[in-house]
Short mmCIF file of C-alpha atoms in Angstrom, two decimals:
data_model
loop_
_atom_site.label_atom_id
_atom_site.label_comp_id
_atom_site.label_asym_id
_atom_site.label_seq_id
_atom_site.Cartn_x
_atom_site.Cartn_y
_atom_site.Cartn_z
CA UNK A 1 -26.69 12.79 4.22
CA UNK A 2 -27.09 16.34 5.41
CA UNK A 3 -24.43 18.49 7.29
CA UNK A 4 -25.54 21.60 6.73
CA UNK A 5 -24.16 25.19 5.45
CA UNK A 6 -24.35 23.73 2.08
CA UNK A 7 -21.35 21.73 2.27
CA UNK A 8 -20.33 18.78 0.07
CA UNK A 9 -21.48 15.97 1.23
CA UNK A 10 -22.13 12.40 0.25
CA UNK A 11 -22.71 8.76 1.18
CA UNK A 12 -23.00 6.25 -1.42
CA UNK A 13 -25.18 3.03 -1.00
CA UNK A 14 -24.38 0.93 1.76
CA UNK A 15 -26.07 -1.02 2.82
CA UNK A 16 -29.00 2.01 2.94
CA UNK A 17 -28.50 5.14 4.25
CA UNK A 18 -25.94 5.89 6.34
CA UNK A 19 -26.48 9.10 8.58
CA UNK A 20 -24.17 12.02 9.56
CA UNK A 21 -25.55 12.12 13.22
CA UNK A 22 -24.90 7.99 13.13
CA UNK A 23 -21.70 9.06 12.44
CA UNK A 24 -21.01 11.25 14.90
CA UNK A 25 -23.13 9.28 17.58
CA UNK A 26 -20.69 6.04 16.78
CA UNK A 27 -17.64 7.38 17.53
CA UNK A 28 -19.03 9.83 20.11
CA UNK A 29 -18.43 13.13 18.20
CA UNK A 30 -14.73 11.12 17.09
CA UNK A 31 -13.85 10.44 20.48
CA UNK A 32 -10.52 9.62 21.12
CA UNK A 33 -11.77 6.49 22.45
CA UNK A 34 -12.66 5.18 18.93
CA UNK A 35 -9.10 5.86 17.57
CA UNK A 36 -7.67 3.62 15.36
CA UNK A 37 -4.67 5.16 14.19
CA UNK A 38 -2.94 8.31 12.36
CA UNK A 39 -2.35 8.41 8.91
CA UNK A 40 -0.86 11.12 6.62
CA UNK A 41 -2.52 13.71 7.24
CA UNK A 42 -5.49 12.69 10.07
CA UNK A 43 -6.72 10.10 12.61
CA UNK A 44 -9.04 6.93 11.87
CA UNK A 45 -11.30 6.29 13.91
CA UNK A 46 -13.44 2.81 14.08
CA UNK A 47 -17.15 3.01 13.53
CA UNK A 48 -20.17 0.70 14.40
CA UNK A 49 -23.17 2.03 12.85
CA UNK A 50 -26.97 1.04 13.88
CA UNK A 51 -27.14 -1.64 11.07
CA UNK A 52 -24.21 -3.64 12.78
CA UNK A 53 -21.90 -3.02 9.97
CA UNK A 54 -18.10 -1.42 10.96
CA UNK A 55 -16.90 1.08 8.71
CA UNK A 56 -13.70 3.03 9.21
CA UNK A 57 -13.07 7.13 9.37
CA UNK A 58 -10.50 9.14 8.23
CA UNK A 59 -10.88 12.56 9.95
CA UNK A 60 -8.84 15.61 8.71
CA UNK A 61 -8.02 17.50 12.40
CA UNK A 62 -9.42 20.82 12.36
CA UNK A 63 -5.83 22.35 12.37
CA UNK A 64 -5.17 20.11 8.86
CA UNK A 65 -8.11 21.17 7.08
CA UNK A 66 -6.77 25.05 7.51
CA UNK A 67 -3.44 23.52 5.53
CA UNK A 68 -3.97 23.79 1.45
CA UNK A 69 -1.40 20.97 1.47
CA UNK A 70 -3.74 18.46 3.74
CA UNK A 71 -7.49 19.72 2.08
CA UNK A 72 -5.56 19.09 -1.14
CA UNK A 73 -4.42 16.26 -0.34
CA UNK A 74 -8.33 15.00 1.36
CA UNK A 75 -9.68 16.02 -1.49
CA UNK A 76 -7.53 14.27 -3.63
CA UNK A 77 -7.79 10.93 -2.12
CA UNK A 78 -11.81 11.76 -2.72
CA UNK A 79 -11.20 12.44 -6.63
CA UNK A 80 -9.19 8.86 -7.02
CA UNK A 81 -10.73 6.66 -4.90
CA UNK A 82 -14.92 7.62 -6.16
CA UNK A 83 -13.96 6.46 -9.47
CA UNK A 84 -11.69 2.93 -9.05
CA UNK A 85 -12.96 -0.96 -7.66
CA UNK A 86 -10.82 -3.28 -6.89
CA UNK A 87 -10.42 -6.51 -4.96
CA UNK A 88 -7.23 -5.13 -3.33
CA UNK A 89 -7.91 -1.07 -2.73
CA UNK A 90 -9.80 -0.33 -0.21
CA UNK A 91 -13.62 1.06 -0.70
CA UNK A 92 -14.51 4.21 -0.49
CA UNK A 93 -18.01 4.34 0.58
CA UNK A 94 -18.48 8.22 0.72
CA UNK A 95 -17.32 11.53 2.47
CA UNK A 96 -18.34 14.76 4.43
CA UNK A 97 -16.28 17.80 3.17
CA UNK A 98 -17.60 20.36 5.64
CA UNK A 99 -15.41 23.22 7.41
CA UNK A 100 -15.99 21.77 10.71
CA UNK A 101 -15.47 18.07 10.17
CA UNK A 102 -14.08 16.63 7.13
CA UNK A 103 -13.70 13.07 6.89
CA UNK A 104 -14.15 10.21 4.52
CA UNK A 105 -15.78 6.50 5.17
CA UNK A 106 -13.89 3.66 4.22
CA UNK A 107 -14.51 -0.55 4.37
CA UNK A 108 -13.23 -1.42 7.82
CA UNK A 109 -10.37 -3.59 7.68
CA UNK A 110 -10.12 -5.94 10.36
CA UNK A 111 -6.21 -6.53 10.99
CA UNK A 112 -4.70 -3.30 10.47
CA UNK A 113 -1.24 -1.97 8.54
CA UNK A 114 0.96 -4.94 7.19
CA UNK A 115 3.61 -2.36 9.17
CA UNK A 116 2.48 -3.10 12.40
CA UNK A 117 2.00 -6.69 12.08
CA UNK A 118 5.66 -7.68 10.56
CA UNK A 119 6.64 -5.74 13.58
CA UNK A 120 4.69 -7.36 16.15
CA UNK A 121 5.79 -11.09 17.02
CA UNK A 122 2.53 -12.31 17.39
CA UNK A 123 0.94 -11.08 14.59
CA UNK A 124 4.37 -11.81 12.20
CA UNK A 125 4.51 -15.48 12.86
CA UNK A 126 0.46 -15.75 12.00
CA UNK A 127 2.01 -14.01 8.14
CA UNK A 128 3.38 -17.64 7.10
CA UNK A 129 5.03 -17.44 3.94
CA UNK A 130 2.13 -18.39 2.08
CA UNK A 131 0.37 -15.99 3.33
CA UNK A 132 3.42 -13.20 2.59
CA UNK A 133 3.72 -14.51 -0.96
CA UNK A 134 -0.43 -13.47 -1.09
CA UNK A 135 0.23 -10.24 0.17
CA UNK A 136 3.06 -9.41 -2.49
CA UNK A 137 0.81 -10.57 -5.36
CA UNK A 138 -2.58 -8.89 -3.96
CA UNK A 139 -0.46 -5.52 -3.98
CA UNK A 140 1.20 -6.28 -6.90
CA UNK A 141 -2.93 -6.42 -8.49
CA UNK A 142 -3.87 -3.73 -6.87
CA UNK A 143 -0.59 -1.09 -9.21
CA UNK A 144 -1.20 -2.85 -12.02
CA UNK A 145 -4.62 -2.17 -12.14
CA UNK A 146 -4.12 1.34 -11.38
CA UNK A 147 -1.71 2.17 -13.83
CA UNK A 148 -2.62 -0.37 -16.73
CA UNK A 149 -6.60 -0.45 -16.44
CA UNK A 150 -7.51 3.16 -15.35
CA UNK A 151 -7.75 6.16 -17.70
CA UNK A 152 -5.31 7.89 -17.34
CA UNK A 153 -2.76 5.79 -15.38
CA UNK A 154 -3.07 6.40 -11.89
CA UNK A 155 0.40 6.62 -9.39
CA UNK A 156 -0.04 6.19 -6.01
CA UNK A 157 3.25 7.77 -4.77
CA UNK A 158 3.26 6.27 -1.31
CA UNK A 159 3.08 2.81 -1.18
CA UNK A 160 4.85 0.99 2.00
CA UNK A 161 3.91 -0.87 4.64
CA UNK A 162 2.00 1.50 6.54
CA UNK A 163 -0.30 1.61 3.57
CA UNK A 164 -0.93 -1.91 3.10
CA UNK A 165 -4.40 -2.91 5.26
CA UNK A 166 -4.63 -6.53 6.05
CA UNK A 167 -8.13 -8.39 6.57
CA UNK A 168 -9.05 -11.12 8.67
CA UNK A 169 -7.95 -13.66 6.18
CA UNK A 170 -4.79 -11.64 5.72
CA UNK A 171 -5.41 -10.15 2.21
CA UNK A 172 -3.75 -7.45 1.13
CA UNK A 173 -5.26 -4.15 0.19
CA UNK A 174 -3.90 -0.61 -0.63
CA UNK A 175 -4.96 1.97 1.21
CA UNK A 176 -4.45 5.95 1.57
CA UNK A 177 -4.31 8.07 -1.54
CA UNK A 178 -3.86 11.55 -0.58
CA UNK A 179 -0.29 11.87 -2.52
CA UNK A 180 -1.70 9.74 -5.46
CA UNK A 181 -1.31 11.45 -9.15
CA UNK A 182 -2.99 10.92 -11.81
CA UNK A 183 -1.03 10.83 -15.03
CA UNK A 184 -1.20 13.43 -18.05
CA UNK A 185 0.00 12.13 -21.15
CA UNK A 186 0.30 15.61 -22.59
CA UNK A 187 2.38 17.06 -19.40
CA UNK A 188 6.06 16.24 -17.87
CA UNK A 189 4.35 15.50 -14.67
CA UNK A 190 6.75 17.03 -12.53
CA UNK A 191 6.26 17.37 -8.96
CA UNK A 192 7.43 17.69 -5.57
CA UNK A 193 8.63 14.39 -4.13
CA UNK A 194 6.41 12.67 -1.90
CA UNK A 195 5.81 9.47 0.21
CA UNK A 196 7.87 8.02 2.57
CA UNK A 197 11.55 7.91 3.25
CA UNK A 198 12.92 4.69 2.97
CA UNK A 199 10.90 3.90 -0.12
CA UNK A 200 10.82 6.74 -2.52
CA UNK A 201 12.31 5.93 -6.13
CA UNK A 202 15.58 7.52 -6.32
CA UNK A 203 15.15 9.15 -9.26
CA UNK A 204 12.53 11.56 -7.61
CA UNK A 205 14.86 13.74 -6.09
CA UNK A 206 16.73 14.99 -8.77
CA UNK A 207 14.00 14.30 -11.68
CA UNK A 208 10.83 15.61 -9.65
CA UNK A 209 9.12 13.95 -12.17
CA UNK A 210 6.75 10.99 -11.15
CA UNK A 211 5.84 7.61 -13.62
CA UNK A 212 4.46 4.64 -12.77
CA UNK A 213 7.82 2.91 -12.01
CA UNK A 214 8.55 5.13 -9.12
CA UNK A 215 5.49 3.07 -7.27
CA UNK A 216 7.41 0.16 -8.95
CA UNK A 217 10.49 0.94 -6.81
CA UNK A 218 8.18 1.31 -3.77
CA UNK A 219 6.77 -2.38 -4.42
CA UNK A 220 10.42 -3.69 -4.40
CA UNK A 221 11.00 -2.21 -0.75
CA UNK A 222 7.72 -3.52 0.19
CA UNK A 223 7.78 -7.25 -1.30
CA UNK A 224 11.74 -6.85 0.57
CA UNK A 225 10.49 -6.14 3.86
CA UNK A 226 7.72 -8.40 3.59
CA UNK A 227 10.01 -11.43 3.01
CA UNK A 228 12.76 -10.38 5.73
CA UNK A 229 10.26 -9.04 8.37
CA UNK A 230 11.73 -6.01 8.03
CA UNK A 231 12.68 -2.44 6.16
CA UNK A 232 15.40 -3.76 4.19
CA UNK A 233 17.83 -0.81 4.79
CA UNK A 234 21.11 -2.03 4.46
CA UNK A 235 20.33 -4.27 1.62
CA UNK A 236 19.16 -1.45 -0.72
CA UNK A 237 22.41 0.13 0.06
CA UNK A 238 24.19 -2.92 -0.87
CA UNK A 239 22.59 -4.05 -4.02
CA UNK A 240 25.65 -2.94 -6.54
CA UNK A 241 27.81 -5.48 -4.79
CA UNK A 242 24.51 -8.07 -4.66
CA UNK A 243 24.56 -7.57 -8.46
CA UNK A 244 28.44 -8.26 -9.28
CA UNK A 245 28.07 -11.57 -6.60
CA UNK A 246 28.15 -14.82 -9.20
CA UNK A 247 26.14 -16.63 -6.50
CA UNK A 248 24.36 -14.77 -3.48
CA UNK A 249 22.71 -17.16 -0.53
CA UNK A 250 19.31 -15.19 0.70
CA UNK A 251 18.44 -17.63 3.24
CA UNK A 252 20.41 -15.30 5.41
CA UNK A 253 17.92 -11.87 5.11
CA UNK A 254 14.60 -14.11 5.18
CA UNK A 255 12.55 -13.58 8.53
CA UNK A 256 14.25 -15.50 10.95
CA UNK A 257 10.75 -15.92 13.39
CA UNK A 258 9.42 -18.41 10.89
CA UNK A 259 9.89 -21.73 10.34
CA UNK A 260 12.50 -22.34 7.35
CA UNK A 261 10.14 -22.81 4.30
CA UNK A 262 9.13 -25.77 2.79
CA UNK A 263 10.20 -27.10 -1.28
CA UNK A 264 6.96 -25.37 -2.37
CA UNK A 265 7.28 -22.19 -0.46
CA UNK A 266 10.80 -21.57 -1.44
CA UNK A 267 9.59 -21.65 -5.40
CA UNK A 268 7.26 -18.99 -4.32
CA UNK A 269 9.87 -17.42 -2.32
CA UNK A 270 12.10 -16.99 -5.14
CA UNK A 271 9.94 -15.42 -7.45
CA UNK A 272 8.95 -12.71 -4.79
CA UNK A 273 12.67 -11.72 -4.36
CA UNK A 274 13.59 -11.43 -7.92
CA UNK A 275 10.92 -9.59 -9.15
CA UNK A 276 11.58 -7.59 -5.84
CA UNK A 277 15.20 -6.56 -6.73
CA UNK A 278 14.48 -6.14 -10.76
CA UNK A 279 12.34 -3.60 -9.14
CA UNK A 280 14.72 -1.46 -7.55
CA UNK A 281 16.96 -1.21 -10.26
CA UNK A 282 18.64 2.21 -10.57
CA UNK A 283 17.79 2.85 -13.99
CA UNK A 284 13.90 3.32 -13.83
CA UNK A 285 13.46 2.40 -17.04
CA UNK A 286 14.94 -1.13 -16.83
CA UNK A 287 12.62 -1.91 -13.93
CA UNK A 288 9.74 -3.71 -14.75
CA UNK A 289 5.64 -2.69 -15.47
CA UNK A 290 3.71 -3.92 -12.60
CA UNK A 291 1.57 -6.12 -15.07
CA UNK A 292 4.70 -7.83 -16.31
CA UNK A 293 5.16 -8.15 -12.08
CA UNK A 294 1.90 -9.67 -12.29
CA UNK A 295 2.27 -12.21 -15.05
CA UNK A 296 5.77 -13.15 -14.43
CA UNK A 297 4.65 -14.62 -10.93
CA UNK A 298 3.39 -17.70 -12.81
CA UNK A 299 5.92 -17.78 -15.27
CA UNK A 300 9.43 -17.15 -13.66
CA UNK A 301 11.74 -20.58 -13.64
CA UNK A 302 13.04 -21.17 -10.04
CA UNK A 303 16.51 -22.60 -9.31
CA UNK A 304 16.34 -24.37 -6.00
CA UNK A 305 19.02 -25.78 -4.05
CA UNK A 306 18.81 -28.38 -1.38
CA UNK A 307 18.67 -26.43 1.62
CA UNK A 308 19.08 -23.18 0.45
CA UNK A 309 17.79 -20.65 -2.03
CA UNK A 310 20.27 -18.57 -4.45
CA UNK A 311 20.10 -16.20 -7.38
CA UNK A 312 22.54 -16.74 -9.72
CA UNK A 313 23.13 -12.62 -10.21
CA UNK A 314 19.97 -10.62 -10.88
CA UNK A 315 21.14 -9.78 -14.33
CA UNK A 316 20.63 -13.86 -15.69
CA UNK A 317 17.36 -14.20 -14.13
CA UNK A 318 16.26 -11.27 -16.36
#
């Protein structure tokens, strides 16, 4: 792939080659026509190339790519993603690091942010529970690969809902790495805080120093929200008095524009919400590794009640 000046610039097999000028002639010289969205720190933008196959761009705007912070962060994302496969992160399939357009091809993903649909009606009531319990667990995959099976450890530092790509079978896969970290085991790893409000680790902003647990915290929110339909707010705000309640009823925060689960879904249901609130414990230390997350959704007992589900204080389940 050639774009001139002597710029870096690659495309890794895909099917064959893929072309800058079928790039640019896809999308119409990234017209806004062909825009997807707007992410961090650019706009996607959807692309059908000659072969048939659909990948998707994210382009760094001109004004961005002037910003350290943004090239950084494109860069970054570059760095992470060329060297990690999994079933649940997003491919990166190559990139075009050139003054005048820098952008980087991704696997298309058919269905968009997991954001967007929980806030749509349409789309939430296709998320059965089922299907929500497969999203928790697919993300859940994705962290604990990245911190237990790459070297070093890998932090994403921005995991929420807007960051979560859905397929057409509803899969879950992580997406956008531009604040991710990877871990020194000979530094303090301190940094500035980053990600986005409502699901940072609270320990960030008076530590500055990032671990794997503060993308721990973030799964909590997530696997929250996921279950209620919703950014679970007032809850987090709340969860003190959740812990010193004997017995708490969550029937009452699950998404109310499903059908009430069924004996099966509510065992499911269960495990998602503890593991969700052992996550956002204050002390980081006492929350869970994401491959304990992992395991511990076939192992955790579930205590169900006749019409209702309860946690008997989120101390005894742990």
């Amino acid at each position: 792939m050639n774009a001139g000046n002597g710029d870096v610039c690659s495309i890794w097999n895909f099917d064959g080659n893929i072309a800058y000028e079928d790039i640019i002639r896809a999308t119409n010289n990234f017209d806004i026509r062909y825009c997807i969205g707007t992410g961090g720190y650019g706009s996607v933008y959807e692309a059908r190339l000659p072969s048939g196959k659909t990948v998707a761009l994210k382009k760094l705007h001109r004004l961005e790519a002037e910003e350290p912070a943004f090239d950084s962060s494109f860069r970054n994302e570059v760095h992470v993603l060329s060297n990690i496969r999994h079933k649940n992160i997003v491919k990166l399939f190559g990139f075009c690091l050139h003054h005048r357009c820098m952008f980087l091809v991704y696997e298309y993903i058919e269905n968009g942010s997991l954001f967007c649909a929980l806030r749509d009606d349409g789309h939430a009531l296709e998320l059965d529970w089922s299907k929500r319990v497969n999203i928790v667990k697919g993300i859940a995959l994705a962290l604990s690969y990245l911190h237990h099976e790459c070297t070093p450890s890998i932090v994403h530092r921005d995991i929420s809902t807007n960051n979560i790509l859905l397929n057409s079978t509803m899969e879950a896969f992580v997406a956008d790495f531009g604040e991710s970290r990877l871990l020194d085991p000979d530094s303090s790893n301190q940094t500035m805080v980053a990600g986005t409000y409502g699901y940072i680790a609270p320990e960030l902003a008076y530590t500055m120093v990032v671990t794997e647990k503060c993308d721990v915290y973030s799964f909590g929110v997530v696997a929250l929200e996921i279950m209620m339909g919703r950014h679970p707010g007032d809850l987090l705000s709340s969860l003190t008095t959740l812990k010193s309640t004997q017995t708490k009823m969550l029937n009452d925060i699950l998404d109310t524009r499903l059908p009430r689960p069924t004996r099966q879904q509510k065992h499911d249901i269960f495990l998602v919400l503890t593991q969700a609130f052992a996550c956002l414990c204050s002390n980081h230390k006492s929350r869970p590794s994401m491959i304990a997350l992992s395991h511990k959704f076939s192992q955790i007992p579930v205590i169900l009640a006749a019409n209702s589900i309860y946690i008997t204080s989120v101390e005894q389940v742990y």
